[in-house]
Short mmCIF file of C-alpha atoms in Angstrom, two decimals:
data_model
loop_
_atom_site.label_atom_id
_atom_site.label_comp_id
_atom_site.label_asym_id
_atom_site.label_seq_id
_atom_site.Cartn_x
_atom_site.Cartn_y
_atom_site.Cartn_z
CA MET A 1422 91.55 94.11 101.08
CA ARG A 1423 89.59 90.96 100.27
CA LYS A 1424 87.49 92.82 97.70
CA LYS A 1425 90.55 94.18 95.96
CA VAL A 1426 92.20 90.76 95.85
CA LEU A 1427 89.02 89.16 94.49
CA ALA A 1428 88.74 91.89 91.90
CA PHE A 1429 92.32 91.30 90.79
CA LEU A 1430 91.81 87.53 90.59
CA LEU A 1431 88.61 87.83 88.60
CA GLY A 1432 90.22 90.33 86.25
CA THR A 1433 93.11 87.93 85.74
CA LEU A 1434 90.69 85.06 85.09
CA LEU A 1435 88.79 87.08 82.51
CA LEU A 1436 92.01 88.03 80.75
CA THR A 1437 93.07 84.39 80.68
CA LEU A 1438 89.76 83.25 79.25
CA SER A 1439 90.15 85.64 76.34
CA VAL A 1440 92.54 83.26 74.67
CA CYS A 1441 90.21 80.29 75.07
CA GLY A 1442 87.94 81.19 72.15
CA CYS A 1443 84.74 81.46 74.19
CA GLY A 1444 81.95 83.56 72.77
CA GLY A 1445 79.48 81.91 70.42
CA SER A 1446 79.72 79.00 68.11
CA GLU A 1447 82.66 77.99 65.96
CA LYS A 1448 80.64 79.04 62.93
CA ASP A 1449 80.18 82.53 64.33
CA SER A 1450 83.87 82.79 65.04
CA GLU A 1451 84.89 81.79 61.54
CA SER A 1452 82.31 83.92 59.75
CA GLY A 1453 83.23 87.08 61.59
CA GLY A 1454 79.63 87.67 62.65
CA LYS A 1455 77.92 87.03 59.27
CA ASP A 1456 74.54 85.47 58.71
CA ASP A 1457 73.80 82.51 56.46
CA SER A 1458 73.65 84.71 53.37
CA GLY A 1459 77.20 85.88 53.94
CA GLN A 1460 76.11 89.42 54.77
CA THR A 1461 77.52 91.07 57.83
CA ARG A 1462 74.86 91.43 60.51
CA GLY A 1463 73.64 94.94 61.13
CA SER A 1464 74.76 96.65 64.31
CA GLY A 1465 71.15 97.24 65.31
CA LEU A 1466 72.19 100.52 66.92
CA THR A 1467 70.10 103.64 67.08
CA GLN A 1468 71.24 107.13 67.90
CA ASN A 1469 69.18 107.29 71.08
CA GLY A 1470 70.00 103.77 72.22
CA GLY A 1471 66.37 102.64 71.94
CA ASN A 1472 65.00 99.50 70.35
CA ASP A 1473 65.44 99.21 66.59
CA VAL A 1474 62.42 97.76 64.80
CA SER A 1475 64.74 96.29 62.16
CA ILE A 1476 65.83 93.71 64.74
CA PRO A 1477 63.03 91.74 66.43
CA LEU A 1478 62.83 91.85 70.20
CA THR A 1479 64.71 88.98 71.79
CA PRO A 1480 62.18 86.59 73.42
CA GLU A 1481 61.67 87.17 77.14
CA THR A 1482 62.21 83.45 77.76
CA LEU A 1483 65.91 83.85 76.92
CA PHE A 1484 66.52 86.01 80.00
CA ASP A 1485 66.79 85.18 83.68
CA VAL A 1486 65.52 88.06 85.81
CA THR A 1487 66.18 89.26 89.33
CA ASP A 1488 64.03 91.86 91.03
CA THR A 1489 65.68 95.19 91.74
CA GLU A 1490 64.43 98.49 93.07
CA GLY A 1491 62.18 99.80 90.34
CA GLY A 1492 62.42 96.85 87.97
CA VAL A 1493 64.51 93.81 87.12
CA SER A 1494 68.09 92.89 86.32
CA ILE A 1495 68.59 90.52 83.38
CA VAL A 1496 71.05 87.77 82.44
CA TYR A 1497 70.93 86.12 79.02
CA ASN A 1498 70.52 82.34 79.33
CA ASP A 1499 71.04 81.14 75.73
CA ILE A 1500 74.31 80.15 74.01
CA GLU A 1501 73.55 81.33 70.48
CA GLY A 1502 74.14 85.05 70.84
CA GLY A 1503 73.87 86.98 67.55
CA ASP A 1504 71.88 90.22 67.44
CA ILE A 1505 70.21 90.98 70.79
CA ASN A 1506 67.34 93.45 71.14
CA ILE A 1507 66.61 93.63 74.87
CA PRO A 1508 62.92 94.14 75.69
CA ALA A 1509 62.02 97.20 77.75
CA GLN A 1510 59.89 94.97 79.97
CA ILE A 1511 60.02 91.32 80.96
CA GLY A 1512 57.10 89.72 82.76
CA GLY A 1513 55.47 93.13 83.04
CA LYS A 1514 58.47 94.58 84.91
CA THR A 1515 60.81 97.27 83.60
CA VAL A 1516 64.33 96.19 82.66
CA THR A 1517 66.56 98.59 84.60
CA GLU A 1518 69.82 96.64 84.82
CA ILE A 1519 71.97 94.41 82.68
CA GLY A 1520 73.28 92.00 85.27
CA GLU A 1521 76.75 90.83 86.17
CA GLN A 1522 78.22 88.62 83.39
CA ALA A 1523 74.89 88.93 81.56
CA PHE A 1524 76.36 88.10 78.12
CA TRP A 1525 79.79 86.95 79.23
CA CYS A 1526 81.53 84.64 76.76
CA ILE A 1527 78.52 84.50 74.39
CA GLY A 1528 78.76 85.30 70.67
CA VAL A 1529 76.72 88.50 70.85
CA THR A 1530 77.36 90.56 67.71
CA SER A 1531 75.11 93.52 68.46
CA VAL A 1532 72.88 94.67 71.27
CA ILE A 1533 70.07 97.18 71.62
CA ILE A 1534 69.79 98.48 75.19
CA PRO A 1535 66.37 99.91 76.10
CA GLU A 1536 66.21 103.46 77.35
CA GLU A 1537 64.93 102.34 80.76
CA VAL A 1538 68.26 100.70 81.68
CA THR A 1539 70.28 102.61 84.29
CA LYS A 1540 73.12 100.18 85.04
CA ILE A 1541 75.40 97.77 83.18
CA GLY A 1542 76.85 95.15 85.51
CA LYS A 1543 80.34 93.80 86.04
CA ALA A 1544 81.77 91.88 83.05
CA ALA A 1545 78.36 92.12 81.36
CA PHE A 1546 79.70 91.93 77.79
CA ASN A 1547 83.16 90.56 78.46
CA LEU A 1548 84.48 88.34 75.62
CA THR A 1549 81.59 88.97 73.23
CA TYR A 1550 81.66 89.69 69.47
CA LEU A 1551 80.19 93.19 69.75
CA GLU A 1552 81.33 95.55 67.04
CA GLN A 1553 79.55 98.71 68.19
CA ILE A 1554 77.73 99.84 71.31
CA VAL A 1555 75.52 102.82 72.09
CA ILE A 1556 74.82 103.26 75.80
CA PRO A 1557 71.56 105.15 76.30
CA GLU A 1558 71.04 108.35 78.23
CA ASN A 1559 69.58 106.92 81.45
CA VAL A 1560 72.59 104.72 82.20
CA THR A 1561 74.49 106.17 85.16
CA GLU A 1562 76.76 103.25 86.03
CA ILE A 1563 78.96 100.88 84.04
CA ASP A 1564 80.72 98.40 86.29
CA GLU A 1565 84.25 97.01 86.05
CA TRP A 1566 85.28 94.80 83.08
CA ALA A 1567 81.96 95.45 81.31
CA PHE A 1568 83.51 95.24 77.82
CA LEU A 1569 86.84 93.64 78.68
CA ASN A 1570 88.49 91.85 75.74
CA CYS A 1571 85.74 92.58 73.21
CA THR A 1572 88.27 92.19 70.41
CA ARG A 1573 85.83 93.16 67.62
CA LEU A 1574 84.47 96.28 69.32
CA ASN A 1575 85.42 99.30 67.21
CA SER A 1576 82.98 102.02 68.27
CA VAL A 1577 81.61 103.13 71.66
CA LYS A 1578 79.17 105.96 72.20
CA ILE A 1579 78.09 106.72 75.76
CA LEU A 1580 75.04 108.98 75.77
CA GLY A 1581 74.22 108.54 79.44
CA ASN A 1582 75.10 110.31 82.66
CA VAL A 1583 77.95 107.99 83.56
CA THR A 1584 80.48 109.53 85.96
CA GLN A 1585 83.11 106.78 86.04
CA ILE A 1586 84.80 104.65 83.42
CA LYS A 1587 85.82 101.96 85.86
CA GLU A 1588 88.65 99.46 86.12
CA MET A 1589 89.37 97.58 82.85
CA THR A 1590 86.01 98.59 81.34
CA PHE A 1591 87.36 98.53 77.76
CA SER A 1592 90.74 96.91 78.40
CA GLY A 1593 91.91 94.64 75.61
CA CYS A 1594 89.48 96.03 72.99
CA SER A 1595 92.25 95.89 70.43
CA VAL A 1596 90.36 97.35 67.43
CA LEU A 1597 88.50 100.06 69.34
CA SER A 1598 89.05 103.28 67.40
CA GLU A 1599 86.08 105.55 68.23
CA VAL A 1600 85.01 106.51 71.76
CA THR A 1601 82.56 109.25 72.71
CA LEU A 1602 82.40 110.17 76.40
CA PRO A 1603 79.67 112.35 77.93
CA ASN A 1604 80.31 115.54 79.88
CA SER A 1605 79.25 113.76 83.06
CA VAL A 1606 82.45 111.67 83.28
CA THR A 1607 84.78 112.75 86.08
CA GLU A 1608 86.99 109.69 86.50
CA ILE A 1609 88.75 107.11 84.36
CA GLY A 1610 89.91 104.12 86.38
CA ALA A 1611 92.79 101.65 86.36
CA SER A 1612 93.49 100.07 82.96
CA ALA A 1613 90.15 101.36 81.66
CA PHE A 1614 91.45 101.49 78.06
CA ALA A 1615 94.62 99.43 78.50
CA ASN A 1616 95.93 97.84 75.29
CA CYS A 1617 93.33 99.53 73.07
CA ARG A 1618 96.06 99.77 70.46
CA SER A 1619 93.83 101.08 67.67
CA LEU A 1620 92.63 104.05 69.72
CA LYS A 1621 94.39 106.99 68.11
CA ASN A 1622 92.34 109.93 69.38
CA LEU A 1623 90.23 110.50 72.49
CA ILE A 1624 88.58 113.67 73.73
CA LEU A 1625 88.30 113.84 77.51
CA PRO A 1626 85.38 115.97 78.69
CA ASP A 1627 86.32 119.05 80.71
CA SER A 1628 84.49 117.41 83.62
CA VAL A 1629 87.25 114.80 84.04
CA ILE A 1630 89.49 115.41 87.08
CA SER A 1631 90.82 111.89 87.75
CA VAL A 1632 92.68 109.51 85.44
CA ASP A 1633 94.54 106.48 86.76
CA ARG A 1634 98.08 106.29 85.44
CA SER A 1635 97.40 102.83 84.01
CA ALA A 1636 94.21 103.88 82.20
CA PHE A 1637 95.84 104.07 78.76
CA SER A 1638 98.68 101.60 79.27
CA GLY A 1639 99.74 100.13 75.94
CA CYS A 1640 97.87 102.76 73.85
CA GLU A 1641 101.15 103.98 72.42
CA ASP A 1642 99.70 105.80 69.40
CA ILE A 1643 97.01 107.70 71.28
CA THR A 1644 96.56 111.45 71.41
CA ILE A 1645 94.32 112.68 74.21
CA THR A 1646 92.65 116.06 73.97
CA TYR A 1647 91.78 117.70 77.27
CA GLN A 1648 90.56 121.26 77.72
CA GLY A 1649 91.76 122.20 74.26
CA THR A 1650 95.28 120.74 74.57
CA ASP A 1651 96.57 117.60 72.84
CA TYR A 1652 98.74 115.13 74.78
CA SER A 1653 100.62 112.28 73.16
CA TYR A 1654 101.31 109.00 74.92
CA GLU A 1655 104.74 110.31 75.88
CA GLU A 1656 103.17 113.43 77.38
CA LEU A 1657 100.71 111.75 79.72
CA GLU A 1658 102.56 112.96 82.80
CA VAL A 1659 101.87 116.50 81.64
CA LEU A 1660 98.20 115.54 81.27
CA TYR A 1661 98.15 114.23 84.85
CA ALA A 1662 99.54 117.57 86.05
CA ALA A 1663 96.74 119.37 84.18
CA LEU A 1664 94.18 117.05 85.74
CA ASN A 1665 95.63 117.68 89.16
CA GLU A 1666 95.24 121.39 88.61
CA ALA A 1667 91.66 120.89 87.45
CA ALA A 1668 90.92 118.81 90.52
CA SER A 1669 92.30 121.46 92.86
CA VAL A 1670 89.67 123.94 91.73
CA ALA A 1671 86.85 121.43 91.31
CA PRO A 1672 83.65 122.15 93.24
CA SER A 1673 83.24 120.49 96.62
CA LEU A 1674 81.45 117.16 96.48
CA PRO A 1675 79.98 115.00 99.25
CA ALA A 1676 82.01 112.16 100.70
CA GLU A 1677 79.59 109.64 99.17
CA ASP A 1678 81.05 110.51 95.76
CA PHE A 1679 84.57 109.62 96.84
CA PHE A 1680 84.26 106.57 99.07
CA ASN A 1681 82.73 103.17 98.57
CA VAL A 1682 81.43 101.38 101.63
CA VAL A 1683 81.05 97.81 102.75
CA GLU A 1684 78.60 96.98 105.52
CA VAL A 1685 80.18 95.67 108.72
CA GLU A 1686 79.02 95.21 112.28
CA GLY A 1687 77.96 98.56 113.67
CA GLY A 1688 77.99 100.50 110.41
CA VAL A 1689 80.17 100.69 107.31
CA SER A 1690 83.85 100.46 106.45
CA ILE A 1691 85.19 102.70 103.68
CA PHE A 1692 87.51 102.19 100.77
CA VAL A 1693 88.52 104.60 98.04
CA THR A 1694 86.73 104.81 94.69
CA ARG A 1695 88.87 107.53 93.15
CA GLU A 1696 92.55 106.91 92.58
CA VAL A 1697 95.54 109.10 91.72
CA VAL A 1698 94.21 112.63 91.21
CA GLY A 1699 91.07 114.36 92.30
CA LEU A 1700 90.41 112.26 95.38
CA TYR A 1701 91.38 114.69 98.07
CA PHE A 1702 89.56 117.82 97.05
CA TYR A 1703 86.04 116.96 98.09
CA ASN A 1704 86.26 119.28 101.10
CA GLY A 1705 87.74 122.13 99.05
CA GLU A 1706 91.23 122.04 100.58
CA GLU A 1707 94.04 120.47 98.65
CA GLY A 1708 95.70 117.61 100.51
CA ILE A 1709 93.47 117.87 103.59
CA VAL A 1710 91.06 114.99 104.18
CA HIS A 1711 88.38 114.75 106.84
CA ILE A 1712 86.73 111.35 106.81
CA PRO A 1713 83.08 111.86 107.76
CA GLU A 1714 81.35 110.19 110.71
CA GLN A 1715 78.55 109.05 108.42
CA ILE A 1716 78.14 108.17 104.76
CA GLY A 1717 74.69 107.64 103.36
CA GLY A 1718 73.22 107.78 106.85
CA GLN A 1719 75.44 104.92 108.12
CA THR A 1720 78.15 105.30 110.74
CA VAL A 1721 81.72 104.96 109.49
CA VAL A 1722 83.33 102.42 111.84
CA GLY A 1723 86.24 101.15 109.74
CA ILE A 1724 88.80 101.83 107.02
CA GLU A 1725 89.62 98.88 104.79
CA SER A 1726 93.16 97.56 104.24
CA ALA A 1727 95.24 99.48 101.67
CA THR A 1728 92.53 102.13 101.27
CA PHE A 1729 94.97 105.02 100.75
CA VAL A 1730 98.05 102.99 99.89
CA GLY A 1731 100.54 104.89 97.73
CA SER A 1732 98.67 108.19 97.76
CA LYS A 1733 100.90 111.12 96.95
CA TYR A 1734 98.28 113.77 97.72
CA ILE A 1735 97.26 113.47 101.38
CA VAL A 1736 99.05 115.94 103.64
CA ASP A 1737 96.75 116.08 106.65
CA LEU A 1738 94.13 113.47 107.52
CA THR A 1739 91.54 113.40 110.30
CA ILE A 1740 89.66 110.23 111.21
CA PRO A 1741 86.49 110.44 113.31
CA ASP A 1742 86.21 108.72 116.68
CA THR A 1743 83.47 106.49 115.27
CA VAL A 1744 86.20 104.44 113.55
CA VAL A 1745 87.32 101.45 115.64
CA ARG A 1746 89.37 99.53 113.05
CA ILE A 1747 91.88 100.53 110.38
CA GLY A 1748 93.12 97.72 108.14
CA SER A 1749 96.73 96.84 107.35
CA SER A 1750 98.69 99.12 104.99
CA ALA A 1751 95.82 101.62 104.93
CA PHE A 1752 98.32 104.51 104.70
CA ASN A 1753 101.35 102.61 103.44
CA GLY A 1754 103.39 104.78 101.08
CA CYS A 1755 101.54 108.06 101.71
CA GLU A 1756 104.75 109.97 101.16
CA GLU A 1757 103.29 113.47 101.61
CA LEU A 1758 101.38 112.74 104.82
CA VAL A 1759 102.63 115.10 107.54
CA HIS A 1760 99.91 114.86 110.20
CA ILE A 1761 97.18 112.39 111.08
CA THR A 1762 94.56 112.34 113.83
CA LEU A 1763 93.75 108.79 114.89
CA PRO A 1764 90.42 107.86 116.53
CA SER A 1765 90.29 107.19 120.26
CA GLY A 1766 88.56 103.82 119.84
CA LEU A 1767 91.42 102.02 118.07
CA THR A 1768 92.78 98.94 119.83
CA GLU A 1769 95.45 97.93 117.31
CA LEU A 1770 97.80 99.50 114.78
CA GLU A 1771 97.81 96.84 112.09
CA THR A 1772 100.71 95.63 109.93
CA SER A 1773 102.51 98.26 107.77
CA LEU A 1774 99.90 100.89 108.65
CA PHE A 1775 102.23 103.90 108.17
CA MET A 1776 105.11 102.19 106.39
CA PHE A 1777 107.12 104.63 104.20
CA CYS A 1778 105.17 107.70 105.30
CA LYS A 1779 108.39 109.62 104.91
CA LYS A 1780 107.09 113.06 105.94
CA LEU A 1781 105.01 111.98 108.93
CA GLN A 1782 106.32 114.20 111.72
CA GLU A 1783 104.26 113.20 114.72
CA ILE A 1784 101.81 110.57 115.82
CA SER A 1785 99.61 110.33 118.90
CA ILE A 1786 98.79 106.69 119.61
CA PRO A 1787 95.33 106.36 121.21
CA SER A 1788 95.27 105.15 124.79
CA GLY A 1789 93.13 102.10 123.96
CA VAL A 1790 95.72 100.53 121.66
CA THR A 1791 97.13 97.25 122.97
CA ARG A 1792 99.20 96.09 119.99
CA ILE A 1793 101.50 97.72 117.42
CA GLY A 1794 101.92 95.32 114.52
CA ASP A 1795 104.83 94.49 112.23
CA SER A 1796 106.43 97.35 110.23
CA VAL A 1797 103.83 99.91 111.37
CA PHE A 1798 106.26 102.87 111.30
CA SER A 1799 109.00 101.32 109.17
CA GLY A 1800 110.66 103.91 106.91
CA CYS A 1801 109.02 106.93 108.59
CA ASP A 1802 112.08 109.14 108.16
CA SER A 1803 110.66 112.30 109.77
CA LEU A 1804 109.37 110.85 113.04
CA SER A 1805 111.46 112.06 115.98
CA THR A 1806 109.56 111.18 119.16
CA ILE A 1807 106.96 108.53 119.95
CA TYR A 1808 105.22 107.93 123.25
CA VAL A 1809 103.70 104.46 123.38
CA PRO A 1810 100.75 104.57 125.80
CA GLU A 1811 100.23 102.39 128.84
CA GLY A 1812 98.20 99.36 127.87
CA VAL A 1813 100.25 98.37 124.85
CA THR A 1814 101.50 94.84 125.44
CA GLU A 1815 103.08 93.89 122.11
CA ILE A 1816 105.23 95.56 119.44
CA GLY A 1817 105.91 93.57 116.28
CA TYR A 1818 108.82 92.93 113.94
CA PHE A 1819 110.41 96.01 112.31
CA ALA A 1820 107.78 98.28 113.89
CA PHE A 1821 110.24 101.22 113.93
CA LYS A 1822 112.72 100.03 111.30
CA ASN A 1823 114.89 102.57 109.44
CA CYS A 1824 113.37 105.64 111.09
CA GLU A 1825 116.43 107.81 110.44
CA ASN A 1826 115.49 110.75 112.68
CA LEU A 1827 113.81 108.83 115.47
CA SER A 1828 115.55 110.00 118.65
CA LEU A 1829 113.23 108.97 121.48
CA VAL A 1830 110.69 106.20 122.02
CA SER A 1831 109.03 105.84 125.40
CA LEU A 1832 107.72 102.33 126.12
CA PRO A 1833 105.05 101.59 128.74
CA ASP A 1834 105.47 99.29 131.73
CA SER A 1835 102.64 97.17 130.31
CA LEU A 1836 104.82 95.97 127.39
CA VAL A 1837 105.56 92.24 127.57
CA SER A 1838 106.57 91.47 123.98
CA LEU A 1839 109.04 93.43 121.82
CA LYS A 1840 110.40 91.70 118.73
CA ASP A 1841 114.17 91.84 118.49
CA GLU A 1842 114.17 93.64 115.13
CA ALA A 1843 111.67 96.33 116.20
CA PHE A 1844 114.22 99.19 115.92
CA ASP A 1845 116.44 97.69 113.21
CA GLY A 1846 118.31 100.48 111.37
CA SER A 1847 117.06 103.35 113.59
CA GLU A 1848 120.55 104.06 114.81
CA ASN A 1849 119.87 107.43 116.47
CA VAL A 1850 117.16 106.19 118.81
CA THR A 1851 117.08 106.08 122.58
CA VAL A 1852 114.38 103.86 124.06
CA THR A 1853 113.13 104.24 127.62
CA TYR A 1854 111.50 101.41 129.57
CA LYS A 1855 110.71 101.29 133.28
CA GLY A 1856 112.93 104.26 134.02
CA VAL A 1857 115.98 102.99 132.10
CA ALA A 1858 117.26 104.58 128.85
CA TYR A 1859 118.74 102.26 126.22
CA LYS A 1860 120.75 103.53 123.26
CA TYR A 1861 120.70 101.72 119.92
CA GLU A 1862 123.81 99.75 120.84
CA GLU A 1863 122.16 98.63 124.07
CA LEU A 1864 118.90 97.34 122.65
CA ASP A 1865 119.79 93.71 123.27
CA ALA A 1866 119.70 94.52 126.96
CA LEU A 1867 116.25 96.10 126.47
CA TYR A 1868 114.93 93.00 124.74
CA SER A 1869 116.25 90.87 127.58
CA ALA A 1870 114.69 93.18 130.19
CA ILE A 1871 111.27 92.93 128.58
CA LYS A 1872 111.56 89.16 128.38
CA GLY A 1873 112.49 89.10 132.07
CA GLU A 1874 115.88 87.60 131.40
#
């Protein structure tokens, strides 16, 4: 959850800074990217993305470098900007990455990216004066916010093998009118082209199976062509249905392509990389998800908070016994979820874990669980019977709130703390504790019994 919050905060900060006029000198801003003769600077772009001899190589001394596998990552360290022709090598090492915030808030008017580059980092060109960009063939990854709020950027051509157009990559590029995407793209992320108001036409490659519903927010004049059909802004829901159909017949892909990981003690914890459509077909069965025991050779020991929050596509989910922690709200709002297999090593059901899983029909709580947090099963309309295992000592506020069809909950003798509002609104429930059955109207007596009053 922390990563998602930090991502949101940084995105908000970058959006805020767009109104502060950063990006080159005042002279650059007023001249609209013209040189001293009054002529507009050339874009310096070549069809293959390689270095253009018409623009001299930018001196190596203007870049800070960090070693990476196979080369170096660069960050521009000057404030002048202008036309940038990135060298293919710096200090005898191959430039393979454009680093995070490499040209952020600098008055860069054009850039030549060498063919050796494989990655463009987070917010690399955010708030620059770029007018055009050609991304060469070897680039496989463009990170979030890479071209956020480039308000002079009018043309983008991606020649590489990029698979994802990530969160807010081109958001706020208000004059962007030409975009060419390669056939390698399978996903377009949240707000990727949000408020690109000059973007009238976009062809999605047939390879695309996932588009976040916010990807084209504010692009009210856009027409998107996908698999030979045109969709207007008002018809995007129809497009999403077509994408969903495409995803359902997509070839199986390994779990590594669908989950990001963060290293934790004992292995890795997963969080989702693909949102909305296309996520749940990697094992070839629509709506059925089996989280693997290992990803990239590392043991999956956790699921991050809010990982699947709001998913409308999971029906059946199996979690391996290697998982020992599932973060809060991990399945909150999974309205189609009917069945879930929880791992035996869990010790806690964290806050709002299954909140509003309206079709969840049954749940087996692992025997090692000692605490059920606040609102864990709140709004689970289809649950009818829950057996809370011996060993559970605490049940939090609203844990079983508004479970309309909940008829029986069996509490263990080990329970020593039950918040008074735990069953609020679940009017059809009968709760058993230490051999005594309590109806909804008698729950005050149950609370008193657990408190020893």
